[in-house]
PDB file of C-alpha atoms in Angstrom:
ATOM      1  CA  MET A   1       3.882   2.419  24.047  1.00 75.00           C
ATOM      2  CA  ILE A   2       4.443   5.489  21.727  1.00 85.00           C
ATOM      3  CA  GLY A   3       1.042   5.657  19.081  1.00 88.00           C
ATOM      4  CA  ARG A   4       1.064   8.928  17.746  1.00 91.00           C
ATOM      5  CA  LEU A   5       4.397  12.345  17.190  1.00 93.00           C
ATOM      6  CA  SER A   6       2.733  15.543  16.860  1.00 94.00           C
ATOM      7  CA  GLY A   7       6.505  17.874  15.558  1.00 94.00           C
ATOM      8  CA  VAL A   8       8.156  18.833  13.427  1.00 96.00           C
ATOM      9  CA  ILE A   9      10.138  17.222  10.276  1.00 95.00           C
ATOM     10  CA  ALA A  10      13.743  17.901  10.811  1.00 95.00           C
ATOM     11  CA  GLU A  11      14.831  15.279   8.632  1.00 94.00           C
ATOM     12  CA  LYS A  12      14.108  13.766   6.017  1.00 94.00           C
ATOM     13  CA  SER A  13      15.772  11.302   3.834  1.00 92.00           C
ATOM     14  CA  PRO A  14      14.353   8.261   2.543  1.00 88.00           C
ATOM     15  CA  PRO A  15      12.618   5.856   3.829  1.00 88.00           C
ATOM     16  CA  GLN A  16      13.675   8.102   7.520  1.00 93.00           C
ATOM     17  CA  ILE A  17      11.927  11.124   9.050  1.00 95.00           C
ATOM     18  CA  VAL A  18      13.389  12.702  12.454  1.00 95.00           C
ATOM     19  CA  ILE A  19      10.432  14.662  13.806  1.00 96.00           C
ATOM     20  CA  ASP A  20      11.174  16.997  16.613  1.00 95.00           C
ATOM     21  CA  VAL A  21       8.522  16.551  18.981  1.00 95.00           C
ATOM     22  CA  ALA A  22       9.278  19.440  21.697  1.00 93.00           C
ATOM     23  CA  GLY A  23      12.953  19.411  21.752  1.00 93.00           C
ATOM     24  CA  VAL A  24      13.427  15.737  21.708  1.00 95.00           C
ATOM     25  CA  GLY A  25      14.277  14.417  17.409  1.00 95.00           C
ATOM     26  CA  TYR A  26      11.880  11.381  16.685  1.00 95.00           C
ATOM     27  CA  GLU A  27      13.687   8.418  13.916  1.00 95.00           C
ATOM     28  CA  VAL A  28      11.631   6.897  13.015  1.00 95.00           C
ATOM     29  CA  ASP A  29      10.970   4.787   9.297  1.00 95.00           C
ATOM     30  CA  VAL A  30       7.485   5.226   7.241  1.00 95.00           C
ATOM     31  CA  PRO A  31       7.006   3.890   4.283  1.00 93.00           C
ATOM     32  CA  MET A  32       7.188   5.787   0.398  1.00 91.00           C
ATOM     33  CA  SER A  33       3.923   6.752   0.338  1.00 87.00           C
ATOM     34  CA  THR A  34       3.965   8.543   3.751  1.00 90.00           C
ATOM     35  CA  PHE A  35       6.832  10.252   3.209  1.00 91.00           C
ATOM     36  CA  PHE A  36       5.599  11.539  -0.260  1.00 90.00           C
ATOM     37  CA  ASN A  37       2.896  12.935   1.792  1.00 89.00           C
ATOM     38  CA  LEU A  38       4.650  14.261   4.271  1.00 90.00           C
ATOM     39  CA  GLY A  39       5.503  18.483   3.523  1.00 86.00           C
ATOM     40  CA  SER A  40       8.679  19.962   3.723  1.00 90.00           C
ATOM     41  CA  LEU A  41      11.676  20.587   5.988  1.00 93.00           C
ATOM     42  CA  GLY A  42      10.405  22.381   9.223  1.00 93.00           C
ATOM     43  CA  GLU A  43       6.897  22.039   8.755  1.00 94.00           C
ATOM     44  CA  ARG A  44       4.473  19.881  10.872  1.00 94.00           C
ATOM     45  CA  ALA A  45       3.236  17.087  10.931  1.00 93.00           C
ATOM     46  CA  VAL A  46       1.127  13.865  13.304  1.00 93.00           C
ATOM     47  CA  LEU A  47       2.491  10.590  12.607  1.00 93.00           C
ATOM     48  CA  LEU A  48       0.505   7.634  14.037  1.00 93.00           C
ATOM     49  CA  THR A  49       2.821   4.926  15.110  1.00 94.00           C
ATOM     50  CA  HIS A  50       3.771   1.181  15.980  1.00 94.00           C
ATOM     51  CA  LEU A  51       6.484   0.909  18.327  1.00 93.00           C
ATOM     52  CA  THR A  52       9.258  -1.907  18.052  1.00 92.00           C
ATOM     53  CA  VAL A  53      10.780  -3.602  20.017  1.00 91.00           C
ATOM     54  CA  ARG A  54      14.249  -5.767  20.510  1.00 88.00           C
ATOM     55  CA  GLU A  55      17.006  -6.806  21.830  1.00 91.00           C
ATOM     56  CA  ASP A  56      19.556  -4.358  20.247  1.00 92.00           C
ATOM     57  CA  ALA A  57      16.837  -2.338  18.758  1.00 88.00           C
ATOM     58  CA  HIS A  58      13.405   0.430  19.630  1.00 91.00           C
ATOM     59  CA  GLN A  59      12.420   1.285  16.506  1.00 93.00           C
ATOM     60  CA  LEU A  60       8.998   3.543  14.433  1.00 95.00           C
ATOM     61  CA  PHE A  61       7.473   3.350  12.026  1.00 95.00           C
ATOM     62  CA  GLY A  62       4.695   5.556  11.498  1.00 95.00           C
ATOM     63  CA  PHE A  63       1.624   6.027   9.546  1.00 94.00           C
ATOM     64  CA  LEU A  64      -0.433   9.251   8.024  1.00 92.00           C
ATOM     65  CA  THR A  65      -3.203   6.721   8.677  1.00 90.00           C
ATOM     66  CA  HIS A  66      -4.512   4.720  10.309  1.00 91.00           C
ATOM     67  CA  GLU A  67      -5.812   1.820   7.575  1.00 90.00           C
ATOM     68  CA  GLU A  68      -2.133   1.978   7.194  1.00 92.00           C
ATOM     69  CA  ARG A  69      -1.089   1.366  10.233  1.00 92.00           C
ATOM     70  CA  ALA A  70      -3.227  -1.047  10.572  1.00 91.00           C
ATOM     71  CA  THR A  71      -2.425  -3.054   7.620  1.00 92.00           C
ATOM     72  CA  PHE A  72       1.560  -2.879   8.684  1.00 93.00           C
ATOM     73  CA  ARG A  73      -0.098  -4.340  12.409  1.00 93.00           C
ATOM     74  CA  MET A  74      -1.837  -6.578   9.956  1.00 91.00           C
ATOM     75  CA  LEU A  75       1.351  -7.837   8.076  1.00 92.00           C
ATOM     76  CA  ILE A  76       3.943  -8.434  11.295  1.00 92.00           C
ATOM     77  CA  LYS A  77       1.619 -10.594  12.228  1.00 91.00           C
ATOM     78  CA  ILE A  78       2.371 -12.638   9.831  1.00 89.00           C
ATOM     79  CA  SER A  79       5.714 -15.845  10.173  1.00 85.00           C
ATOM     80  CA  GLY A  80       8.750 -14.846   8.093  1.00 84.00           C
ATOM     81  CA  VAL A  81       7.382 -11.133   7.331  1.00 88.00           C
ATOM     82  CA  GLY A  82       9.298  -8.429   9.718  1.00 90.00           C
ATOM     83  CA  PRO A  83       8.476  -4.492  10.402  1.00 92.00           C
ATOM     84  CA  LYS A  84      11.548  -4.009   7.041  1.00 91.00           C
ATOM     85  CA  MET A  85       9.460  -6.065   4.410  1.00 92.00           C
ATOM     86  CA  ALA A  86       6.538  -4.628   5.661  1.00 92.00           C
ATOM     87  CA  LEU A  87       6.705  -1.299   5.272  1.00 93.00           C
ATOM     88  CA  GLY A  88       8.443  -2.495   1.707  1.00 91.00           C
ATOM     89  CA  LEU A  89       4.652  -3.690   0.821  1.00 92.00           C
ATOM     90  CA  LEU A  90       3.031  -1.110   2.491  1.00 92.00           C
ATOM     91  CA  SER A  91       6.521   1.110  -0.096  1.00 91.00           C
ATOM     92  CA  GLY A  92       5.599  -0.432  -3.317  1.00 89.00           C
ATOM     93  CA  LEU A  93       0.934  -1.046  -2.669  1.00 89.00           C
ATOM     94  CA  SER A  94      -1.176   0.866  -1.133  1.00 88.00           C
ATOM     95  CA  VAL A  95      -3.490  -0.583   1.758  1.00 88.00           C
ATOM     96  CA  PRO A  96      -6.667  -0.741  -1.345  1.00 88.00           C
ATOM     97  CA  GLU A  97      -4.197  -2.235  -3.933  1.00 88.00           C
ATOM     98  CA  LEU A  98      -2.260  -5.331  -1.623  1.00 89.00           C
ATOM     99  CA  ALA A  99      -6.803  -5.426  -0.559  1.00 88.00           C
ATOM    100  CA  GLN A 100      -7.201  -5.796  -4.405  1.00 86.00           C
ATOM    101  CA  ALA A 101      -4.257  -8.409  -4.955  1.00 86.00           C
ATOM    102  CA  VAL A 102      -5.553  -9.702  -1.873  1.00 87.00           C
ATOM    103  CA  SER A 103      -9.098 -10.363  -2.904  1.00 84.00           C
ATOM    104  CA  ARG A 104      -8.305 -11.435  -6.973  1.00 83.00           C
ATOM    105  CA  GLN A 105      -4.817 -13.511  -5.098  1.00 85.00           C
ATOM    106  CA  GLU A 106      -2.914 -11.890  -7.405  1.00 86.00           C
ATOM    107  CA  THR A 107       1.002 -13.384  -6.733  1.00 88.00           C
ATOM    108  CA  GLY A 108       2.157 -11.838  -9.551  1.00 88.00           C
ATOM    109  CA  ARG A 109       1.836  -8.554  -7.608  1.00 88.00           C
ATOM    110  CA  LEU A 110       2.687  -8.809  -5.256  1.00 88.00           C
ATOM    111  CA  THR A 111       6.068  -9.745  -6.276  1.00 89.00           C
ATOM    112  CA  LYS A 112       6.941  -7.295  -8.040  1.00 88.00           C
ATOM    113  CA  VAL A 113       8.365  -5.963  -4.271  1.00 87.00           C
ATOM    114  CA  PRO A 114      11.410  -6.342  -4.130  1.00 87.00           C
ATOM    115  CA  GLY A 115      12.100  -8.356  -1.896  1.00 85.00           C
ATOM    116  CA  ILE A 116       8.918 -10.631  -1.867  1.00 88.00           C
ATOM    117  CA  GLY A 117       9.773 -13.759  -3.283  1.00 88.00           C
ATOM    118  CA  LYS A 118       7.060 -16.569  -4.918  1.00 89.00           C
ATOM    119  CA  LYS A 119       6.784 -18.031  -1.916  1.00 89.00           C
ATOM    120  CA  THR A 120       6.084 -15.462   0.544  1.00 88.00           C
ATOM    121  CA  ALA A 121       3.341 -13.417  -1.305  1.00 88.00           C
ATOM    122  CA  GLU A 122       1.646 -16.447  -1.696  1.00 90.00           C
ATOM    123  CA  ARG A 123       2.532 -17.272   2.207  1.00 89.00           C
ATOM    124  CA  LEU A 124       0.957 -13.286   2.350  1.00 89.00           C
ATOM    125  CA  LEU A 125      -2.049 -14.140  -0.254  1.00 89.00           C
ATOM    126  CA  LEU A 126      -3.069 -16.736   2.108  1.00 88.00           C
ATOM    127  CA  GLU A 127      -2.364 -14.855   5.461  1.00 88.00           C
ATOM    128  CA  LEU A 128      -4.283 -11.889   5.205  1.00 88.00           C
ATOM    129  CA  LYS A 129      -6.876 -14.207   2.480  1.00 83.00           C
ATOM    130  CA  GLY A 130     -10.627 -13.228   4.624  1.00 78.00           C
ATOM    131  CA  LYS A 131      -9.023 -10.215   6.564  1.00 79.00           C
ATOM    132  CA  LEU A 132      -7.541  -7.646   4.332  1.00 75.00           C
ATOM    133  CA  GLY A 133      -9.491  -7.680   1.649  1.00 58.00           C
ATOM    134  CA  ALA A 134     -13.217  -9.430   1.932  1.00 50.00           C
ATOM    135  CA  ASP A 135     -15.086  -5.524   0.961  1.00 46.00           C
ATOM    136  CA  LEU A 136     -13.192  -4.641  -2.071  1.00 45.00           C
ATOM    137  CA  ALA A 137     -14.579  -6.837  -4.804  1.00 43.00           C
ATOM    138  CA  LEU A 138     -14.572  -6.048  -8.280  1.00 44.00           C
ATOM    139  CA  PRO A 139     -15.396  -2.768  -8.622  1.00 47.00           C
ATOM    140  CA  ALA A 140     -19.671  -2.756  -9.363  1.00 47.00           C
ATOM    141  CA  THR A 141     -18.253  -1.026 -13.442  1.00 47.00           C
ATOM    142  CA  VAL A 142     -17.637  -5.013 -14.312  1.00 54.00           C
ATOM    143  CA  ALA A 143     -19.520  -7.344 -15.547  1.00 55.00           C
ATOM    144  CA  ASN A 144     -17.514  -9.634 -16.589  1.00 62.00           C
ATOM    145  CA  ASP A 145     -13.762 -11.522 -17.605  1.00 69.00           C
ATOM    146  CA  ALA A 146     -13.057  -9.045 -20.332  1.00 75.00           C
ATOM    147  CA  GLN A 147     -14.014  -6.308 -18.433  1.00 78.00           C
ATOM    148  CA  ALA A 148     -11.908  -7.535 -16.067  1.00 77.00           C
ATOM    149  CA  ASP A 149      -9.404  -7.714 -18.366  1.00 80.00           C
ATOM    150  CA  ILE A 150      -9.572  -4.722 -19.573  1.00 84.00           C
ATOM    151  CA  LEU A 151      -9.051  -3.411 -15.708  1.00 81.00           C
ATOM    152  CA  GLN A 152      -6.395  -5.123 -15.569  1.00 79.00           C
ATOM    153  CA  ALA A 153      -4.574  -3.923 -18.098  1.00 82.00           C
ATOM    154  CA  LEU A 154      -5.407  -0.330 -17.816  1.00 83.00           C
ATOM    155  CA  VAL A 155      -3.756  -0.865 -13.814  1.00 79.00           C
ATOM    156  CA  ALA A 156      -1.067  -2.941 -15.207  1.00 79.00           C
ATOM    157  CA  LEU A 157      -0.421   0.381 -17.091  1.00 82.00           C
ATOM    158  CA  GLY A 158      -0.351   2.608 -14.525  1.00 81.00           C
ATOM    159  CA  TYR A 159      -3.927   4.521 -15.045  1.00 81.00           C
ATOM    160  CA  SER A 160      -5.415   4.792 -11.085  1.00 78.00           C
ATOM    161  CA  GLU A 161      -8.629   2.278  -9.613  1.00 75.00           C
ATOM    162  CA  LYS A 162     -10.515   4.874 -10.329  1.00 76.00           C
ATOM    163  CA  ASP A 163      -9.816   5.856 -13.542  1.00 82.00           C
ATOM    164  CA  ALA A 164      -9.906   2.685 -15.254  1.00 82.00           C
ATOM    165  CA  ALA A 165     -13.320   1.581 -14.098  1.00 81.00           C
ATOM    166  CA  ALA A 166     -14.604   5.148 -15.778  1.00 83.00           C
ATOM    167  CA  ALA A 167     -13.189   4.198 -18.874  1.00 85.00           C
ATOM    168  CA  LEU A 168     -14.730   0.558 -18.261  1.00 83.00           C
ATOM    169  CA  LYS A 169     -17.956   2.425 -17.968  1.00 83.00           C
ATOM    170  CA  ALA A 170     -18.151   4.657 -21.006  1.00 83.00           C
ATOM    171  CA  LEU A 171     -17.496   0.906 -22.813  1.00 85.00           C
ATOM    172  CA  PRO A 172     -19.823  -1.239 -24.854  1.00 82.00           C
ATOM    173  CA  PRO A 173     -20.725  -3.838 -22.991  1.00 74.00           C
ATOM    174  CA  ASP A 174     -20.301  -6.648 -25.379  1.00 79.00           C
ATOM    175  CA  VAL A 175     -16.848  -5.479 -26.578  1.00 83.00           C
ATOM    176  CA  GLY A 176     -14.026  -7.567 -26.498  1.00 85.00           C
ATOM    177  CA  VAL A 177     -10.499  -7.351 -24.857  1.00 85.00           C
ATOM    178  CA  SER A 178      -7.849  -5.803 -27.628  1.00 86.00           C
ATOM    179  CA  ASP A 179     -10.842  -3.353 -28.859  1.00 88.00           C
ATOM    180  CA  GLY A 180     -12.365  -2.102 -24.804  1.00 86.00           C
ATOM    181  CA  ILE A 181      -7.659  -1.757 -24.290  1.00 88.00           C
ATOM    182  CA  LYS A 182      -8.296   0.574 -26.347  1.00 89.00           C
ATOM    183  CA  LEU A 183     -11.539   2.489 -26.972  1.00 88.00           C
ATOM    184  CA  ALA A 184     -10.227   3.052 -22.746  1.00 87.00           C
ATOM    185  CA  LEU A 185      -6.803   4.380 -24.244  1.00 89.00           C
ATOM    186  CA  LYS A 186      -8.333   6.761 -26.325  1.00 87.00           C
ATOM    187  CA  LYS A 187     -11.304   7.592 -22.902  1.00 84.00           C
ATOM    188  CA  LEU A 188      -8.411   8.135 -20.972  1.00 85.00           C
ATOM    189  CA  SER A 189      -6.070  10.233 -23.132  1.00 79.00           C
TER     190      SER A 189
END
């Protein structure tokens, strides 16, 4: 099994890169998060890999973090989820976002990823419950349903979980959802 590659980036064409390791070019499929965090052509890179062997192909999948690779391996164990779908999920959602969607059982968040329908999303949430996201609850700043709704709205608007939670801390504890969103947006701008 090829567990890690260290070499020079020879080609980049989403979602695949070619990494030159001592004169041998390895084609590696990577999630978009890894693709964009890799350096430019000619720069050195280290990728953790997962090798999939099928009758008609040997495919290498690469990741920058152990967390991404472990999540990928967890996803491909689920019935009906192949390597391409798992890669698509990790391209559409970061590992913490996926874990949060699992812990909150948010089907809608998964269906936004291309290729994931409602039934697949429900199966993913069922299979991953307790395995992924169990340790990620709502941030400690969320004290009630209104604050949870405000936080979710800010994340949906494109703010990071960290920024949204910081804006939430500055709000009065008894603020309503619509007023809270307005105040938080003012704080974030």
